[in-house]
Coordinates of C-alpha atoms in Angstrom, one line a residue:
M329 CA -42.4 63.9 197.9
K330 CA -39.0 62.3 198.3
S331 CA -38.9 59.7 201.1
N332 CA -36.0 59.2 203.5
P333 CA -33.1 57.0 202.2
T334 CA -33.2 53.4 203.3
V335 CA -30.5 51.2 204.7
G336 CA -30.4 47.4 205.1
F337 CA -28.1 46.0 207.8
V338 CA -26.5 42.6 208.3
S339 CA -24.8 42.0 211.7
L340 CA -22.6 39.0 212.1
G341 CA -20.3 37.7 214.9
C342 CA -20.2 38.1 218.6
P343 CA -22.3 40.3 221.0
K344 CA -19.5 42.9 220.9
N345 CA -20.1 43.3 217.1
L346 CA -23.9 43.4 217.8
V347 CA -23.3 46.4 220.1
D348 CA -21.3 48.1 217.3
S349 CA -24.2 47.5 214.9
E350 CA -26.7 49.0 217.4
R351 CA -24.6 52.2 217.7
I352 CA -24.3 52.6 213.9
L353 CA -28.1 52.0 213.5
T354 CA -28.9 54.5 216.3
Q355 CA -26.9 57.2 214.6
L356 CA -28.4 56.5 211.2
R357 CA -31.9 56.7 212.6
M358 CA -31.1 60.0 214.3
E359 CA -29.9 61.3 210.9
G360 CA -33.2 60.4 209.3
Y361 CA -32.3 57.1 207.5
N362 CA -35.0 54.4 207.6
I363 CA -33.7 50.9 208.5
V364 CA -35.4 48.2 206.4
P365 CA -35.4 44.4 206.7
T366 CA -35.0 43.3 203.1
Y367 CA -32.5 43.8 200.3
K368 CA -35.0 45.0 197.7
D369 CA -36.3 47.8 199.9
A370 CA -32.8 49.1 200.8
D371 CA -31.0 51.9 198.9
M372 CA -27.8 50.5 200.4
V373 CA -26.7 47.6 202.6
I374 CA -24.1 47.6 205.4
V375 CA -22.5 44.3 206.4
N376 CA -20.9 44.2 209.9
T377 CA -18.4 41.3 209.6
C378 CA -16.6 38.9 211.9
G379 CA -13.1 37.8 211.1
F380 CA -12.0 35.8 214.2
I381 CA -11.8 32.3 212.8
D382 CA -11.8 30.9 209.3
S383 CA -15.5 29.8 209.4
A384 CA -16.5 33.3 210.5
V385 CA -14.4 34.8 207.6
Q386 CA -16.2 32.6 205.1
E387 CA -19.6 33.4 206.6
S388 CA -18.8 37.2 206.3
L389 CA -17.5 36.9 202.7
G390 CA -20.6 34.9 201.8
A391 CA -22.9 37.6 203.4
I392 CA -21.1 40.3 201.4
G393 CA -21.5 38.4 198.2
E394 CA -25.2 37.8 198.9
A395 CA -25.8 41.5 199.6
L396 CA -24.0 42.5 196.3
N397 CA -26.0 40.0 194.3
E398 CA -29.3 41.0 195.9
N399 CA -28.8 44.8 196.2
G400 CA -25.5 45.9 194.6
K401 CA -24.7 48.9 196.9
V402 CA -22.7 47.5 199.8
L403 CA -20.5 48.9 202.6
V404 CA -18.4 46.6 204.7
T405 CA -17.4 47.2 208.3
G406 CA -16.3 45.2 211.4
C407 CA -13.4 42.9 212.2
L408 CA -12.9 41.5 208.7
G409 CA -12.7 45.0 207.4
A410 CA -9.2 45.2 208.9
K411 CA -8.2 43.0 205.9
E412 CA -9.4 45.2 203.1
D413 CA -7.2 43.6 200.4
D414 CA -8.6 40.2 201.1
I415 CA -12.2 41.5 200.7
R416 CA -11.4 43.5 197.6
Q417 CA -9.8 40.4 196.0
I418 CA -13.0 38.5 196.2
H419 CA -15.6 41.4 196.1
P420 CA -14.0 44.3 194.2
H421 CA -17.3 46.1 193.8
V422 CA -18.1 46.9 197.4
L423 CA -18.4 50.7 197.9
G424 CA -16.3 51.0 201.0
I425 CA -14.6 49.1 203.8
T426 CA -13.9 50.1 207.4
G427 CA -12.5 48.2 210.3
P428 CA -14.1 47.4 213.7
H429 CA -15.8 50.0 215.9
A430 CA -15.2 52.7 213.2
Y431 CA -18.6 54.4 213.7
E432 CA -17.7 57.7 212.3
A433 CA -16.0 56.3 209.2
V434 CA -19.0 54.1 208.4
L435 CA -21.3 57.1 208.7
G436 CA -19.0 59.1 206.5
Q437 CA -19.2 56.5 203.8
V438 CA -22.9 56.3 204.1
H439 CA -23.1 60.1 203.6
Q440 CA -20.8 59.9 200.6
H441 CA -22.8 57.2 198.8
L442 CA -26.3 57.9 200.1
P443 CA -26.7 61.5 201.4
P444 CA -29.2 62.0 204.3
S445 CA -32.5 63.4 203.4
P446 CA -33.0 67.1 204.1
I447 CA -36.6 66.3 205.2
H448 CA -35.5 64.6 208.3
N449 CA -37.5 65.9 211.3
P450 CA -36.1 65.0 214.7
F451 CA -39.5 65.6 216.3
V452 CA -41.2 63.1 214.0
D453 CA -38.4 60.5 213.4
L454 CA -37.8 59.9 217.1
V455 CA -35.1 57.5 218.3
P456 CA -35.8 56.0 221.7
P457 CA -33.5 57.2 224.5
Q458 CA -31.9 53.7 224.7
G459 CA -31.1 53.8 221.0
V460 CA -31.8 51.2 218.4
K461 CA -31.5 47.6 219.7
L462 CA -31.1 44.4 217.8
T463 CA -31.8 42.2 220.8
P464 CA -35.4 41.6 222.3
R465 CA -36.4 44.6 224.4
H466 CA -36.1 42.7 227.7
Y467 CA -32.3 42.1 227.5
A468 CA -29.4 44.1 226.2
Y469 CA -25.6 43.8 225.9
L470 CA -23.6 46.5 227.8
K471 CA -20.2 46.9 226.2
I472 CA -17.7 48.3 228.8
S473 CA -14.5 48.5 226.8
E474 CA -12.9 47.9 223.4
G475 CA -9.7 45.9 222.6
C476 CA -7.5 43.7 224.7
N477 CA -4.1 43.8 226.3
H478 CA -3.5 40.1 226.1
S479 CA -1.3 38.5 223.4
C480 CA -2.8 35.0 223.2
S481 CA -0.9 33.2 220.4
F482 CA -4.1 31.8 218.8
C483 CA -5.9 35.2 218.7
I484 CA -5.7 38.3 216.4
I485 CA -8.3 40.4 218.2
P486 CA -5.7 42.9 219.6
D487 CA -4.4 43.3 216.0
M488 CA -8.0 44.0 214.8
R489 CA -9.5 45.9 217.7
G490 CA -6.4 47.4 219.3
K491 CA -5.3 47.6 223.0
L492 CA -7.8 47.9 225.9
V493 CA -9.8 51.1 225.9
S494 CA -12.3 51.3 228.8
R495 CA -15.4 53.4 228.7
P496 CA -15.9 55.9 231.5
I497 CA -17.9 54.2 234.2
G498 CA -20.3 57.2 234.4
Q499 CA -21.1 56.7 230.7
V500 CA -21.6 53.0 231.1
M501 CA -23.9 53.5 234.1
G502 CA -25.9 56.1 232.2
E503 CA -26.5 53.7 229.3
A504 CA -27.4 50.9 231.7
E505 CA -30.0 53.2 233.4
R506 CA -31.5 54.2 230.1
L507 CA -31.9 50.6 229.1
V508 CA -33.5 49.6 232.4
K509 CA -36.0 52.6 232.1
A510 CA -36.8 51.3 228.6
G511 CA -37.9 47.9 229.9
V512 CA -34.7 45.9 229.9
K513 CA -34.7 43.1 232.5
E514 CA -31.2 41.7 232.0
L515 CA -27.9 43.4 231.3
L516 CA -25.1 41.3 229.8
V517 CA -21.8 42.9 230.5
I518 CA -19.3 42.3 227.7
S519 CA -15.8 43.2 226.6
Q520 CA -12.7 41.3 225.5
D521 CA -11.6 41.1 229.2
T522 CA -14.1 42.3 231.7
S523 CA -11.7 41.7 234.6
A524 CA -9.3 44.3 233.2
Y525 CA -11.9 47.0 233.1
G526 CA -10.3 50.4 233.9
V527 CA -6.6 49.1 233.9
D528 CA -5.8 51.3 230.9
I529 CA -7.0 54.5 232.7
K530 CA -5.5 53.5 236.1
H531 CA -9.1 52.9 237.5
R532 CA -9.8 56.6 237.2
T533 CA -12.7 58.0 239.3
D534 CA -15.8 59.1 237.3
F535 CA -19.3 60.2 238.4
W536 CA -22.7 58.7 238.1
E537 CA -25.7 60.7 239.5
G538 CA -23.2 62.8 241.4
R539 CA -21.6 59.8 243.1
P540 CA -17.9 59.1 242.6
L541 CA -17.2 55.6 241.2
K542 CA -13.8 54.1 240.4
T543 CA -13.6 52.6 236.9
D544 CA -13.1 49.0 237.9
M545 CA -15.0 45.7 237.7
Y546 CA -16.1 45.6 241.4
Q547 CA -17.5 49.1 241.5
L548 CA -19.2 48.6 238.1
A549 CA -20.8 45.3 239.2
S550 CA -21.9 46.9 242.5
A551 CA -23.5 49.9 240.8
L552 CA -25.2 47.8 238.2
G553 CA -26.6 45.7 241.0
E554 CA -28.5 48.7 242.3
L555 CA -30.7 48.9 239.1
G556 CA -32.9 46.0 240.1
V557 CA -32.4 43.8 237.0
W558 CA -30.3 40.7 236.2
V559 CA -26.7 41.5 235.7
R560 CA -24.6 38.8 233.9
M561 CA -20.8 39.0 233.7
H562 CA -19.1 37.7 230.5
Y563 CA -15.5 37.1 229.4
V564 CA -14.0 37.3 232.9
Y565 CA -10.4 36.2 233.4
P566 CA -9.8 34.4 236.8
Y567 CA -7.7 37.1 238.4
P568 CA -7.6 37.3 242.2
H569 CA -9.7 40.4 242.3
V570 CA -12.7 38.4 240.8
D571 CA -13.0 36.9 244.3
N572 CA -14.3 40.4 245.4
I573 CA -17.4 39.9 243.2
M574 CA -18.5 36.8 245.1
P575 CA -20.2 38.7 248.0
L576 CA -22.3 40.7 245.4
M577 CA -23.4 37.3 244.0
A578 CA -24.2 35.9 247.4
E579 CA -26.3 39.0 248.2
G580 CA -28.2 38.7 244.8
K581 CA -26.8 42.0 243.5
V582 CA -25.5 40.4 240.3
L583 CA -26.3 36.9 238.9
P584 CA -24.2 34.0 240.3
Y585 CA -22.9 33.4 236.8
L586 CA -19.3 33.8 235.4
D587 CA -18.2 33.2 231.8
I588 CA -14.5 32.5 232.1
P589 CA -12.5 31.4 228.9
F590 CA -10.1 28.9 230.5
Q591 CA -9.0 27.5 227.0
H592 CA -7.0 24.6 228.4
A593 CA -5.6 23.0 231.6
S594 CA -2.1 21.8 230.6
P595 CA 0.5 24.3 232.0
T596 CA 2.6 23.5 228.9
L597 CA -0.1 24.2 226.5
L598 CA -1.2 27.4 228.4
R599 CA 2.3 28.7 228.1
K600 CA 2.2 28.1 224.3
M601 CA -1.1 29.8 224.2
R602 CA 0.3 32.7 226.3
R603 CA -2.5 32.3 228.8
P604 CA -2.5 32.4 232.6
G605 CA -1.4 28.9 233.6
Q606 CA -1.8 28.2 237.3
V607 CA -4.3 25.4 237.1
E608 CA -4.1 24.3 240.7
K609 CA -4.8 27.8 241.9
T610 CA -7.7 28.0 239.4
L611 CA -9.3 24.8 240.9
E612 CA -8.7 26.1 244.4
R613 CA -10.4 29.4 243.4
I614 CA -13.4 27.6 241.9
K615 CA -13.8 25.6 245.1
N616 CA -13.6 28.7 247.2
W617 CA -16.2 30.5 245.0
R618 CA -18.6 27.7 245.3
Q619 CA -18.3 27.7 249.1
Q620 CA -19.3 31.3 249.1
V621 CA -22.0 31.0 246.3
P622 CA -23.3 27.4 246.3
N623 CA -25.5 28.1 243.2
L624 CA -22.7 29.7 241.2
T625 CA -22.9 28.8 237.4
L626 CA -19.6 28.6 235.6
R627 CA -19.4 28.7 231.8
S628 CA -16.1 28.3 229.9
T629 CA -14.6 27.6 226.5
F630 CA -11.7 25.3 225.6
I631 CA -9.5 24.5 222.6
V632 CA -8.5 20.9 221.7
G633 CA -5.8 20.0 219.2
F634 CA -3.7 23.1 219.7
P635 CA -0.2 22.8 218.1
G636 CA 2.0 20.5 220.3
E637 CA -0.9 19.1 222.3
T638 CA 0.1 15.6 223.5
E639 CA -2.2 12.9 224.8
D640 CA -0.8 13.7 228.3
D641 CA -1.8 17.4 227.8
F642 CA -5.2 16.3 226.7
Q643 CA -5.6 14.0 229.7
Q644 CA -4.8 16.9 232.0
L645 CA -7.6 18.8 230.4
M646 CA -10.0 15.9 231.0
D647 CA -8.9 15.6 234.6
F648 CA -9.5 19.4 235.0
L649 CA -13.0 19.0 233.6
Q650 CA -13.8 16.1 235.9
E651 CA -12.6 18.1 239.0
A652 CA -13.9 21.6 238.1
Q653 CA -17.5 20.3 237.3
L654 CA -18.3 23.3 235.1
D655 CA -21.9 23.9 234.2
R656 CA -21.7 25.1 230.7
V657 CA -18.8 24.4 228.3
G658 CA -18.0 25.2 224.7
C659 CA -15.2 23.4 222.8
F660 CA -13.4 24.3 219.6
Q661 CA -11.0 22.3 217.5
Y662 CA -8.0 24.4 216.9
S663 CA -7.9 25.9 213.4
P664 CA -5.2 28.3 212.1
V665 CA -6.2 32.0 212.0
E666 CA -4.4 34.1 209.5
G667 CA -1.9 36.3 211.3
A668 CA -2.0 34.4 214.6
R669 CA 1.4 33.5 216.1
A670 CA 0.3 30.0 216.9
N671 CA 0.5 29.1 213.2
E672 CA 4.3 29.1 213.5
L673 CA 4.4 26.6 216.3
P674 CA 5.7 23.1 215.5
D675 CA 3.8 19.8 215.9
H676 CA 0.4 20.6 214.5
V677 CA -2.2 18.0 215.5
P678 CA -3.7 15.9 212.7
D679 CA -7.4 16.6 212.1
E680 CA -8.5 13.0 212.9
I681 CA -6.8 13.3 216.4
K682 CA -8.4 16.7 216.9
Q683 CA -11.8 15.2 216.1
E684 CA -11.3 12.2 218.4
R685 CA -10.2 14.4 221.3
F686 CA -13.1 16.7 220.7
D687 CA -15.6 13.8 220.8
R688 CA -14.1 12.5 224.1
F689 CA -14.1 16.0 225.6
M690 CA -17.8 16.5 224.7
Q691 CA -18.8 13.1 225.9
L692 CA -17.4 13.8 229.4
Q693 CA -18.7 17.3 229.6
Q694 CA -22.2 16.3 228.5
K695 CA -22.4 13.8 231.4
I696 CA -21.2 16.5 233.8
S697 CA -23.7 19.1 232.4
A698 CA -26.5 16.5 232.5
D699 CA -25.8 15.6 236.1
R700 CA -25.6 19.2 237.2
L701 CA -29.0 20.0 235.5
Q702 CA -30.5 16.8 236.9
A703 CA -29.8 18.1 240.4
K704 CA -32.1 21.0 239.7
V705 CA -35.2 18.8 239.1
G706 CA -37.6 19.4 241.9
S707 CA -36.3 22.9 242.6
T708 CA -38.1 26.2 241.9
Q709 CA -36.2 28.6 239.6
Q710 CA -36.7 32.2 238.6
V711 CA -37.2 32.3 234.8
L712 CA -37.1 35.2 232.4
I713 CA -39.4 34.5 229.4
D714 CA -37.8 35.0 226.0
E715 CA -40.6 33.9 223.6
V716 CA -44.0 32.3 223.4
D717 CA -45.3 30.2 220.5
E718 CA -48.1 27.7 219.9
E719 CA -46.3 25.0 221.9
G720 CA -45.8 27.1 225.0
A721 CA -43.2 29.5 226.5
I722 CA -39.4 29.4 226.4
G723 CA -37.3 31.2 229.0
R724 CA -34.0 31.1 230.8
S725 CA -32.9 30.8 234.4
F726 CA -30.1 32.8 235.9
A727 CA -27.8 30.0 234.8
D728 CA -28.5 30.5 231.1
A729 CA -27.1 33.3 228.9
P730 CA -29.1 34.0 225.7
E731 CA -28.0 32.3 222.5
I732 CA -25.1 30.3 224.1
D733 CA -26.6 28.3 227.1
G734 CA -29.7 26.2 227.5
N735 CA -33.4 27.1 227.9
V736 CA -36.3 26.4 230.3
Y737 CA -39.3 25.1 228.3
L738 CA -42.8 25.6 229.7
N739 CA -44.9 23.3 227.4
G740 CA -48.4 24.5 226.9
E741 CA -47.9 27.8 228.9
Q742 CA -49.6 30.7 227.1
N743 CA -50.4 33.1 229.9
V744 CA -47.0 34.8 229.9
K745 CA -45.2 37.2 227.5
P746 CA -41.6 37.9 226.6
G747 CA -39.9 39.9 229.5
D748 CA -42.1 38.3 232.2
M749 CA -40.3 36.9 235.3
V750 CA -41.9 33.8 236.6
Q751 CA -41.2 31.2 239.3
V752 CA -40.9 27.7 237.7
K753 CA -41.0 24.2 239.3
I754 CA -38.4 22.2 237.4
E755 CA -39.7 18.7 236.4
H756 CA -37.3 17.4 233.8
A757 CA -33.7 17.9 232.5
D758 CA -31.4 16.7 229.7
E759 CA -27.8 17.6 228.9
Y760 CA -28.6 21.2 228.0
D761 CA -32.2 22.2 228.9
L762 CA -34.8 22.2 231.6
W763 CA -38.6 21.7 231.5
G764 CA -41.1 22.9 234.1
S765 CA -44.3 24.6 235.1
V766 CA -45.1 28.1 236.3
V767 CA -45.7 28.3 240.0
T768 CA -46.1 32.1 240.4
K769 CA -45.6 35.2 238.3
Q770 CA -43.7 38.3 239.5

């Protein structure tokens, strides 16, 4: 008897890409395709690519090449798919190419090259109500919109993913509720610009369980806060209305955690980047937030070596870091992205100066991060367990997003399992991570 066709899947890039992958996989499973973990067992391989920066493009091209070598039948989708000619030049034998969040087009190509099996039985090949997930079952990314209305000079995401398109809030809440019922303990809210949620549809009113809700960041955060799980806000621009979220954090409705991509602190550089540039107001806002929510964790990303960055610009960034005392910080050395307007700016910074500034930046931030973590030694923190191995358990506090922030290590702890919430006494800290012992389980 003929078995169901099999598909291998490679997902690269950011959490937003991961959500796209989960949607494609869910639809494939609903149509009877089996998803397999190895090239040799797959009738076809789909590679969901990233194309944001040069290193991501190279990783994606490498993954496509590996899939072709190991399997031969490959479909390409995702952000790099927007540059079909570039892919075909290097990999002319891929079966098909689609751009980002093109679910129907991907499925159409799968049907063309690998028709679904007529023996699919929806009563046997059940897909869970929350769909297929690529994250552990105790946390999930909740994508609330596609695209972006900003025109940052270093970024090509609006060219790849288009303008902002917000999902109806009733649909988002329905998905969140299904995930929580399936055992998810943490929802990570993601988009290109979470603060702008609903702007494109003029904050239209939608319904969830018969209740009217406006499609905006506050009402979404408030409704998610009713589900009884951790709610973590990512990619938030520091607009004034973000102030409205602070009471929800103070009340414990959503995690006291904000991921805000500041990018720089020199008003001159921010103008060149086409970013919001009121640095004094930003510092004032951070101070105000911390007065309302003393345990607020702030994560951000910055670019050093942007075209035209002077030593004075860089020093303004260092002064900002010193004053803002951010908890978690990522830093990138500027690299040209094909199609970005910043490439045309004059006075590109030499690589050796970029590296030297990057090193100084990281040295200062590591000390700030280490001091802020050291202040937690002796405290008791709620920790969500991610994994358990022979050395003990590894989890995260509310201050730690998966994959990008630090961990809490429970050496020798074996009496917990992934998804458990435990109270942990913090005993040691370094620049990134905490160590402690379980006090109580919840």
